[in-house]
Amino acid sequence: LQRAHDLRAGLRRATRRATFGVFDFKACSVAAKSLGLTTAEISPFVEFLPYGPTEIARLKQAGFVRL
């Protein structure tokens, strides 16, 4: 029960941050499909990318670091 509460609270915080442009949330379509997830099951503020590693490489080349 506590875990469900924590997950809902985390989702609310993520939604606020996405709404105010603090973060961009992206997900790999390939990974989502392998996990059996559909875009309908993921929050509407998450942008689905065709292939996550391509975006990671692009961001790395642009100077971003992966933590």
JSON list of N, CA and C in Angstrom, two decimals:
[
{"chain": "A", "resi": 1, "resn": "LEU", "atom": "N", "xyz": [0.83, -1.20, 0.00]},
{"chain": "A", "resi": 1, "resn": "LEU", "atom": "CA", "xyz": [0.00, 0.00, 0.00]},
{"chain": "A", "resi": 1, "resn": "LEU", "atom": "C", "xyz": [0.87, 1.26, 0.00]},
{"chain": "A", "resi": 2, "resn": "GLN", "atom": "N", "xyz": [1.94, 1.25, 0.81]},
{"chain": "A", "resi": 2, "resn": "GLN", "atom": "CA", "xyz": [2.83, 2.41, 0.85]},
{"chain": "A", "resi": 2, "resn": "GLN", "atom": "C", "xyz": [3.52, 2.61, -0.50]},
{"chain": "A", "resi": 3, "resn": "ARG", "atom": "N", "xyz": [3.89, 1.52, -1.14]},
{"chain": "A", "resi": 3, "resn": "ARG", "atom": "CA", "xyz": [4.57, 1.61, -2.44]},
{"chain": "A", "resi": 3, "resn": "ARG", "atom": "C", "xyz": [3.64, 2.25, -3.47]},
{"chain": "A", "resi": 4, "resn": "ALA", "atom": "N", "xyz": [2.37, 1.86, -3.48]},
{"chain": "A", "resi": 4, "resn": "ALA", "atom": "CA", "xyz": [1.41, 2.45, -4.42]},
{"chain": "A", "resi": 4, "resn": "ALA", "atom": "C", "xyz": [1.26, 3.95, -4.15]},
{"chain": "A", "resi": 5, "resn": "HIS", "atom": "N", "xyz": [1.21, 4.32, -2.89]},
{"chain": "A", "resi": 5, "resn": "HIS", "atom": "CA", "xyz": [1.12, 5.74, -2.52]},
{"chain": "A", "resi": 5, "resn": "HIS", "atom": "C", "xyz": [2.36, 6.49, -3.01]},
{"chain": "A", "resi": 6, "resn": "ASP", "atom": "N", "xyz": [3.54, 5.92, -2.79]},
{"chain": "A", "resi": 6, "resn": "ASP", "atom": "CA", "xyz": [4.79, 6.55, -3.22]},
{"chain": "A", "resi": 6, "resn": "ASP", "atom": "C", "xyz": [4.84, 6.70, -4.74]},
{"chain": "A", "resi": 7, "resn": "LEU", "atom": "N", "xyz": [4.37, 5.68, -5.47]},
{"chain": "A", "resi": 7, "resn": "LEU", "atom": "CA", "xyz": [4.37, 5.75, -6.93]},
{"chain": "A", "resi": 7, "resn": "LEU", "atom": "C", "xyz": [3.43, 6.83, -7.43]},
{"chain": "A", "resi": 8, "resn": "ARG", "atom": "N", "xyz": [2.25, 6.93, -6.82]},
{"chain": "A", "resi": 8, "resn": "ARG", "atom": "CA", "xyz": [1.31, 7.98, -7.22]},
{"chain": "A", "resi": 8, "resn": "ARG", "atom": "C", "xyz": [1.88, 9.36, -6.92]},
{"chain": "A", "resi": 9, "resn": "ALA", "atom": "N", "xyz": [2.52, 9.52, -5.78]},
{"chain": "A", "resi": 9, "resn": "ALA", "atom": "CA", "xyz": [3.13, 10.81, -5.42]},
{"chain": "A", "resi": 9, "resn": "ALA", "atom": "C", "xyz": [4.25, 11.14, -6.41]},
{"chain": "A", "resi": 10, "resn": "GLY", "atom": "N", "xyz": [5.04, 10.17, -6.77]},
{"chain": "A", "resi": 10, "resn": "GLY", "atom": "CA", "xyz": [6.11, 10.39, -7.74]},
{"chain": "A", "resi": 10, "resn": "GLY", "atom": "C", "xyz": [5.56, 10.79, -9.10]},
{"chain": "A", "resi": 11, "resn": "LEU", "atom": "N", "xyz": [4.48, 10.16, -9.50]},
{"chain": "A", "resi": 11, "resn": "LEU", "atom": "CA", "xyz": [3.86, 10.49, -10.77]},
{"chain": "A", "resi": 11, "resn": "LEU", "atom": "C", "xyz": [3.31, 11.91, -10.76]},
{"chain": "A", "resi": 12, "resn": "ARG", "atom": "N", "xyz": [2.73, 12.33, -9.64]},
{"chain": "A", "resi": 12, "resn": "ARG", "atom": "CA", "xyz": [2.23, 13.71, -9.54]},
{"chain": "A", "resi": 12, "resn": "ARG", "atom": "C", "xyz": [3.38, 14.71, -9.66]},
{"chain": "A", "resi": 13, "resn": "ARG", "atom": "N", "xyz": [4.50, 14.42, -8.99]},
{"chain": "A", "resi": 13, "resn": "ARG", "atom": "CA", "xyz": [5.66, 15.33, -9.07]},
{"chain": "A", "resi": 13, "resn": "ARG", "atom": "C", "xyz": [6.20, 15.37, -10.50]},
{"chain": "A", "resi": 14, "resn": "ALA", "atom": "N", "xyz": [6.30, 14.22, -11.15]},
{"chain": "A", "resi": 14, "resn": "ALA", "atom": "CA", "xyz": [6.80, 14.17, -12.52]},
{"chain": "A", "resi": 14, "resn": "ALA", "atom": "C", "xyz": [5.88, 14.93, -13.46]},
{"chain": "A", "resi": 15, "resn": "THR", "atom": "N", "xyz": [4.58, 14.80, -13.26]},
{"chain": "A", "resi": 15, "resn": "THR", "atom": "CA", "xyz": [3.61, 15.50, -14.10]},
{"chain": "A", "resi": 15, "resn": "THR", "atom": "C", "xyz": [3.78, 17.01, -13.97]},
{"chain": "A", "resi": 16, "resn": "ARG", "atom": "N", "xyz": [3.94, 17.49, -12.73]},
{"chain": "A", "resi": 16, "resn": "ARG", "atom": "CA", "xyz": [4.14, 18.93, -12.50]},
{"chain": "A", "resi": 16, "resn": "ARG", "atom": "C", "xyz": [5.42, 19.41, -13.19]},
{"chain": "A", "resi": 17, "resn": "ARG", "atom": "N", "xyz": [6.49, 18.66, -13.05]},
{"chain": "A", "resi": 17, "resn": "ARG", "atom": "CA", "xyz": [7.77, 19.06, -13.65]},
{"chain": "A", "resi": 17, "resn": "ARG", "atom": "C", "xyz": [7.68, 19.07, -15.17]},
{"chain": "A", "resi": 18, "resn": "ALA", "atom": "N", "xyz": [7.00, 18.12, -15.72]},
{"chain": "A", "resi": 18, "resn": "ALA", "atom": "CA", "xyz": [6.83, 18.07, -17.18]},
{"chain": "A", "resi": 18, "resn": "ALA", "atom": "C", "xyz": [5.96, 19.24, -17.64]},
{"chain": "A", "resi": 19, "resn": "THR", "atom": "N", "xyz": [4.91, 19.53, -16.89]},
{"chain": "A", "resi": 19, "resn": "THR", "atom": "CA", "xyz": [3.99, 20.62, -17.24]},
{"chain": "A", "resi": 19, "resn": "THR", "atom": "C", "xyz": [4.71, 21.96, -17.25]},
{"chain": "A", "resi": 20, "resn": "PHE", "atom": "N", "xyz": [5.60, 22.18, -16.30]},
{"chain": "A", "resi": 20, "resn": "PHE", "atom": "CA", "xyz": [6.32, 23.44, -16.20]},
{"chain": "A", "resi": 20, "resn": "PHE", "atom": "C", "xyz": [7.61, 23.46, -17.01]},
{"chain": "A", "resi": 21, "resn": "GLY", "atom": "N", "xyz": [7.86, 22.41, -17.77]},
{"chain": "A", "resi": 21, "resn": "GLY", "atom": "CA", "xyz": [9.03, 22.37, -18.64]},
{"chain": "A", "resi": 21, "resn": "GLY", "atom": "C", "xyz": [10.35, 22.15, -17.92]},
{"chain": "A", "resi": 22, "resn": "VAL", "atom": "N", "xyz": [10.30, 21.65, -16.69]},
{"chain": "A", "resi": 22, "resn": "VAL", "atom": "CA", "xyz": [11.52, 21.39, -15.94]},
{"chain": "A", "resi": 22, "resn": "VAL", "atom": "C", "xyz": [12.25, 20.18, -16.52]},
{"chain": "A", "resi": 23, "resn": "PHE", "atom": "N", "xyz": [11.50, 19.17, -16.91]},
{"chain": "A", "resi": 23, "resn": "PHE", "atom": "CA", "xyz": [12.06, 17.95, -17.47]},
{"chain": "A", "resi": 23, "resn": "PHE", "atom": "C", "xyz": [11.30, 17.55, -18.72]},
{"chain": "A", "resi": 24, "resn": "ASP", "atom": "N", "xyz": [11.99, 16.85, -19.59]},
{"chain": "A", "resi": 24, "resn": "ASP", "atom": "CA", "xyz": [11.36, 16.16, -20.71]},
{"chain": "A", "resi": 24, "resn": "ASP", "atom": "C", "xyz": [11.46, 14.67, -20.41]},
{"chain": "A", "resi": 25, "resn": "PHE", "atom": "N", "xyz": [10.35, 13.99, -20.44]},
{"chain": "A", "resi": 25, "resn": "PHE", "atom": "CA", "xyz": [10.33, 12.56, -20.19]},
{"chain": "A", "resi": 25, "resn": "PHE", "atom": "C", "xyz": [10.18, 11.83, -21.51]},
{"chain": "A", "resi": 26, "resn": "LYS", "atom": "N", "xyz": [11.11, 10.92, -21.78]},
{"chain": "A", "resi": 26, "resn": "LYS", "atom": "CA", "xyz": [11.08, 10.18, -23.03]},
{"chain": "A", "resi": 26, "resn": "LYS", "atom": "C", "xyz": [11.21, 8.70, -22.72]},
{"chain": "A", "resi": 27, "resn": "ALA", "atom": "N", "xyz": [10.61, 7.89, -23.58]},
{"chain": "A", "resi": 27, "resn": "ALA", "atom": "CA", "xyz": [10.67, 6.44, -23.41]},
{"chain": "A", "resi": 27, "resn": "ALA", "atom": "C", "xyz": [10.96, 5.79, -24.75]},
{"chain": "A", "resi": 28, "resn": "CYS", "atom": "N", "xyz": [11.66, 4.68, -24.68]},
{"chain": "A", "resi": 28, "resn": "CYS", "atom": "CA", "xyz": [12.00, 3.91, -25.88]},
{"chain": "A", "resi": 28, "resn": "CYS", "atom": "C", "xyz": [10.82, 3.00, -26.24]},
{"chain": "A", "resi": 29, "resn": "SER", "atom": "N", "xyz": [10.34, 3.13, -27.46]},
{"chain": "A", "resi": 29, "resn": "SER", "atom": "CA", "xyz": [9.22, 2.30, -27.92]},
{"chain": "A", "resi": 29, "resn": "SER", "atom": "C", "xyz": [9.58, 0.82, -27.94]},
{"chain": "A", "resi": 30, "resn": "VAL", "atom": "N", "xyz": [10.82, 0.52, -28.30]},
{"chain": "A", "resi": 30, "resn": "VAL", "atom": "CA", "xyz": [11.27, -0.87, -28.35]},
{"chain": "A", "resi": 30, "resn": "VAL", "atom": "C", "xyz": [11.24, -1.49, -26.95]},
{"chain": "A", "resi": 31, "resn": "ALA", "atom": "N", "xyz": [11.77, -0.75, -25.97]},
{"chain": "A", "resi": 31, "resn": "ALA", "atom": "CA", "xyz": [11.78, -1.25, -24.59]},
{"chain": "A", "resi": 31, "resn": "ALA", "atom": "C", "xyz": [10.36, -1.39, -24.05]},
{"chain": "A", "resi": 32, "resn": "ALA", "atom": "N", "xyz": [9.51, -0.40, -24.32]},
{"chain": "A", "resi": 32, "resn": "ALA", "atom": "CA", "xyz": [8.13, -0.47, -23.85]},
{"chain": "A", "resi": 32, "resn": "ALA", "atom": "C", "xyz": [7.43, -1.70, -24.42]},
{"chain": "A", "resi": 33, "resn": "LYS", "atom": "N", "xyz": [7.64, -1.94, -25.71]},
{"chain": "A", "resi": 33, "resn": "LYS", "atom": "CA", "xyz": [7.00, -3.11, -26.34]},
{"chain": "A", "resi": 33, "resn": "LYS", "atom": "C", "xyz": [7.51, -4.40, -25.73]},
{"chain": "A", "resi": 34, "resn": "SER", "atom": "N", "xyz": [8.82, -4.47, -25.45]},
{"chain": "A", "resi": 34, "resn": "SER", "atom": "CA", "xyz": [9.37, -5.69, -24.86]},
{"chain": "A", "resi": 34, "resn": "SER", "atom": "C", "xyz": [8.85, -5.93, -23.44]},
{"chain": "A", "resi": 35, "resn": "LEU", "atom": "N", "xyz": [8.43, -4.86, -22.78]},
{"chain": "A", "resi": 35, "resn": "LEU", "atom": "CA", "xyz": [7.85, -4.97, -21.43]},
{"chain": "A", "resi": 35, "resn": "LEU", "atom": "C", "xyz": [6.34, -5.16, -21.47]},
{"chain": "A", "resi": 36, "resn": "GLY", "atom": "N", "xyz": [5.78, -5.17, -22.69]},
{"chain": "A", "resi": 36, "resn": "GLY", "atom": "CA", "xyz": [4.34, -5.35, -22.83]},
{"chain": "A", "resi": 36, "resn": "GLY", "atom": "C", "xyz": [3.53, -4.11, -22.51]},
{"chain": "A", "resi": 37, "resn": "LEU", "atom": "N", "xyz": [4.16, -2.93, -22.60]},
{"chain": "A", "resi": 37, "resn": "LEU", "atom": "CA", "xyz": [3.48, -1.68, -22.29]},
{"chain": "A", "resi": 37, "resn": "LEU", "atom": "C", "xyz": [3.01, -1.00, -23.57]},
{"chain": "A", "resi": 38, "resn": "THR", "atom": "N", "xyz": [1.89, -0.32, -23.49]},
{"chain": "A", "resi": 38, "resn": "THR", "atom": "CA", "xyz": [1.40, 0.47, -24.61]},
{"chain": "A", "resi": 38, "resn": "THR", "atom": "C", "xyz": [1.45, 1.94, -24.23]},
{"chain": "A", "resi": 39, "resn": "THR", "atom": "N", "xyz": [1.39, 2.80, -25.23]},
{"chain": "A", "resi": 39, "resn": "THR", "atom": "CA", "xyz": [1.42, 4.24, -24.93]},
{"chain": "A", "resi": 39, "resn": "THR", "atom": "C", "xyz": [0.23, 4.65, -24.07]},
{"chain": "A", "resi": 40, "resn": "ALA", "atom": "N", "xyz": [-0.86, 3.93, -24.17]},
{"chain": "A", "resi": 40, "resn": "ALA", "atom": "CA", "xyz": [-2.05, 4.26, -23.37]},
{"chain": "A", "resi": 40, "resn": "ALA", "atom": "C", "xyz": [-1.81, 4.00, -21.88]},
{"chain": "A", "resi": 41, "resn": "GLU", "atom": "N", "xyz": [-0.85, 3.12, -21.57]},
{"chain": "A", "resi": 41, "resn": "GLU", "atom": "CA", "xyz": [-0.57, 2.78, -20.18]},
{"chain": "A", "resi": 41, "resn": "GLU", "atom": "C", "xyz": [0.45, 3.72, -19.53]},
{"chain": "A", "resi": 42, "resn": "ILE", "atom": "N", "xyz": [1.04, 4.57, -20.32]},
{"chain": "A", "resi": 42, "resn": "ILE", "atom": "CA", "xyz": [2.08, 5.48, -19.84]},
{"chain": "A", "resi": 42, "resn": "ILE", "atom": "C", "xyz": [1.49, 6.89, -19.77]},
{"chain": "A", "resi": 43, "resn": "SER", "atom": "N", "xyz": [1.99, 7.68, -18.85]},
{"chain": "A", "resi": 43, "resn": "SER", "atom": "CA", "xyz": [1.49, 9.05, -18.68]},
{"chain": "A", "resi": 43, "resn": "SER", "atom": "C", "xyz": [1.57, 9.83, -19.99]},
{"chain": "A", "resi": 44, "resn": "PRO", "atom": "N", "xyz": [0.59, 10.68, -20.24]},
{"chain": "A", "resi": 44, "resn": "PRO", "atom": "CA", "xyz": [0.54, 11.41, -21.51]},
{"chain": "A", "resi": 44, "resn": "PRO", "atom": "C", "xyz": [1.70, 12.37, -21.73]},
{"chain": "A", "resi": 45, "resn": "PHE", "atom": "N", "xyz": [2.43, 12.75, -20.68]},
{"chain": "A", "resi": 45, "resn": "PHE", "atom": "CA", "xyz": [3.54, 13.68, -20.87]},
{"chain": "A", "resi": 45, "resn": "PHE", "atom": "C", "xyz": [4.82, 12.98, -21.32]},
{"chain": "A", "resi": 46, "resn": "VAL", "atom": "N", "xyz": [4.80, 11.66, -21.41]},
{"chain": "A", "resi": 46, "resn": "VAL", "atom": "CA", "xyz": [5.98, 10.92, -21.86]},
{"chain": "A", "resi": 46, "resn": "VAL", "atom": "C", "xyz": [5.98, 10.84, -23.37]},
{"chain": "A", "resi": 47, "resn": "GLU", "atom": "N", "xyz": [7.09, 11.27, -23.97]},
{"chain": "A", "resi": 47, "resn": "GLU", "atom": "CA", "xyz": [7.25, 11.21, -25.42]},
{"chain": "A", "resi": 47, "resn": "GLU", "atom": "C", "xyz": [7.91, 9.87, -25.78]},
{"chain": "A", "resi": 48, "resn": "PHE", "atom": "N", "xyz": [7.30, 9.14, -26.68]},
{"chain": "A", "resi": 48, "resn": "PHE", "atom": "CA", "xyz": [7.87, 7.87, -27.10]},
{"chain": "A", "resi": 48, "resn": "PHE", "atom": "C", "xyz": [8.78, 8.07, -28.30]},
{"chain": "A", "resi": 49, "resn": "LEU", "atom": "N", "xyz": [9.97, 7.50, -28.20]},
{"chain": "A", "resi": 49, "resn": "LEU", "atom": "CA", "xyz": [10.95, 7.56, -29.27]},
{"chain": "A", "resi": 49, "resn": "LEU", "atom": "C", "xyz": [11.02, 6.20, -29.95]},
{"chain": "A", "resi": 50, "resn": "PRO", "atom": "N", "xyz": [11.35, 6.18, -31.23]},
{"chain": "A", "resi": 50, "resn": "PRO", "atom": "CA", "xyz": [11.44, 4.90, -31.92]},
{"chain": "A", "resi": 50, "resn": "PRO", "atom": "C", "xyz": [12.48, 3.97, -31.29]},
{"chain": "A", "resi": 51, "resn": "TYR", "atom": "N", "xyz": [13.65, 4.54, -30.91]},
{"chain": "A", "resi": 51, "resn": "TYR", "atom": "CA", "xyz": [14.73, 3.73, -30.37]},
{"chain": "A", "resi": 51, "resn": "TYR", "atom": "C", "xyz": [15.55, 4.57, -29.40]},
{"chain": "A", "resi": 52, "resn": "GLY", "atom": "N", "xyz": [15.49, 4.25, -28.13]},
{"chain": "A", "resi": 52, "resn": "GLY", "atom": "CA", "xyz": [16.13, 5.04, -27.09]},
{"chain": "A", "resi": 52, "resn": "GLY", "atom": "C", "xyz": [17.63, 5.25, -27.24]},
{"chain": "A", "resi": 53, "resn": "PRO", "atom": "N", "xyz": [18.41, 4.21, -27.58]},
{"chain": "A", "resi": 53, "resn": "PRO", "atom": "CA", "xyz": [19.85, 4.40, -27.71]},
{"chain": "A", "resi": 53, "resn": "PRO", "atom": "C", "xyz": [20.25, 5.48, -28.73]},
{"chain": "A", "resi": 54, "resn": "THR", "atom": "N", "xyz": [19.45, 5.68, -29.75]},
{"chain": "A", "resi": 54, "resn": "THR", "atom": "CA", "xyz": [19.73, 6.75, -30.71]},
{"chain": "A", "resi": 54, "resn": "THR", "atom": "C", "xyz": [19.63, 8.11, -30.04]},
{"chain": "A", "resi": 55, "resn": "GLU", "atom": "N", "xyz": [18.62, 8.29, -29.21]},
{"chain": "A", "resi": 55, "resn": "GLU", "atom": "CA", "xyz": [18.44, 9.56, -28.49]},
{"chain": "A", "resi": 55, "resn": "GLU", "atom": "C", "xyz": [19.55, 9.75, -27.47]},
{"chain": "A", "resi": 56, "resn": "ILE", "atom": "N", "xyz": [19.96, 8.69, -26.80]},
{"chain": "A", "resi": 56, "resn": "ILE", "atom": "CA", "xyz": [21.05, 8.78, -25.83]},
{"chain": "A", "resi": 56, "resn": "ILE", "atom": "C", "xyz": [22.33, 9.24, -26.54]},
{"chain": "A", "resi": 57, "resn": "ALA", "atom": "N", "xyz": [22.62, 8.66, -27.70]},
{"chain": "A", "resi": 57, "resn": "ALA", "atom": "CA", "xyz": [23.81, 9.05, -28.46]},
{"chain": "A", "resi": 57, "resn": "ALA", "atom": "C", "xyz": [23.72, 10.51, -28.90]},
{"chain": "A", "resi": 58, "resn": "ARG", "atom": "N", "xyz": [22.54, 10.94, -29.34]},
{"chain": "A", "resi": 58, "resn": "ARG", "atom": "CA", "xyz": [22.36, 12.32, -29.78]},
{"chain": "A", "resi": 58, "resn": "ARG", "atom": "C", "xyz": [22.59, 13.29, -28.63]},
{"chain": "A", "resi": 59, "resn": "LEU", "atom": "N", "xyz": [22.03, 12.99, -27.48]},
{"chain": "A", "resi": 59, "resn": "LEU", "atom": "CA", "xyz": [22.20, 13.86, -26.31]},
{"chain": "A", "resi": 59, "resn": "LEU", "atom": "C", "xyz": [23.66, 13.89, -25.84]},
{"chain": "A", "resi": 60, "resn": "LYS", "atom": "N", "xyz": [24.31, 12.75, -25.88]},
{"chain": "A", "resi": 60, "resn": "LYS", "atom": "CA", "xyz": [25.72, 12.67, -25.48]},
{"chain": "A", "resi": 60, "resn": "LYS", "atom": "C", "xyz": [26.56, 13.54, -26.41]},
{"chain": "A", "resi": 61, "resn": "GLN", "atom": "N", "xyz": [26.30, 13.46, -27.70]},
{"chain": "A", "resi": 61, "resn": "GLN", "atom": "CA", "xyz": [27.03, 14.27, -28.68]},
{"chain": "A", "resi": 61, "resn": "GLN", "atom": "C", "xyz": [26.76, 15.77, -28.47]},
{"chain": "A", "resi": 62, "resn": "ALA", "atom": "N", "xyz": [25.58, 16.08, -27.96]},
{"chain": "A", "resi": 62, "resn": "ALA", "atom": "CA", "xyz": [25.23, 17.48, -27.70]},
{"chain": "A", "resi": 62, "resn": "ALA", "atom": "C", "xyz": [25.82, 18.01, -26.39]},
{"chain": "A", "resi": 63, "resn": "GLY", "atom": "N", "xyz": [26.53, 17.14, -25.66]},
{"chain": "A", "resi": 63, "resn": "GLY", "atom": "CA", "xyz": [27.18, 17.58, -24.44]},
{"chain": "A", "resi": 63, "resn": "GLY", "atom": "C", "xyz": [26.52, 17.18, -23.15]},
{"chain": "A", "resi": 64, "resn": "PHE", "atom": "N", "xyz": [25.41, 16.47, -23.21]},
{"chain": "A", "resi": 64, "resn": "PHE", "atom": "CA", "xyz": [24.74, 16.01, -22.01]},
{"chain": "A", "resi": 64, "resn": "PHE", "atom": "C", "xyz": [25.50, 14.81, -21.44]},
{"chain": "A", "resi": 65, "resn": "VAL", "atom": "N", "xyz": [25.39, 14.61, -20.16]},
{"chain": "A", "resi": 65, "resn": "VAL", "atom": "CA", "xyz": [26.02, 13.45, -19.53]},
{"chain": "A", "resi": 65, "resn": "VAL", "atom": "C", "xyz": [24.95, 12.55, -18.95]},
{"chain": "A", "resi": 66, "resn": "ARG", "atom": "N", "xyz": [25.27, 11.29, -18.87]},
{"chain": "A", "resi": 66, "resn": "ARG", "atom": "CA", "xyz": [24.34, 10.30, -18.33]},
{"chain": "A", "resi": 66, "resn": "ARG", "atom": "C", "xyz": [24.72, 10.02, -16.89]},
{"chain": "A", "resi": 67, "resn": "LEU", "atom": "N", "xyz": [23.77, 10.18, -15.99]},
{"chain": "A", "resi": 67, "resn": "LEU", "atom": "CA", "xyz": [24.02, 9.92, -14.56]},
{"chain": "A", "resi": 67, "resn": "LEU", "atom": "C", "xyz": [23.42, 8.61, -14.15]}
]
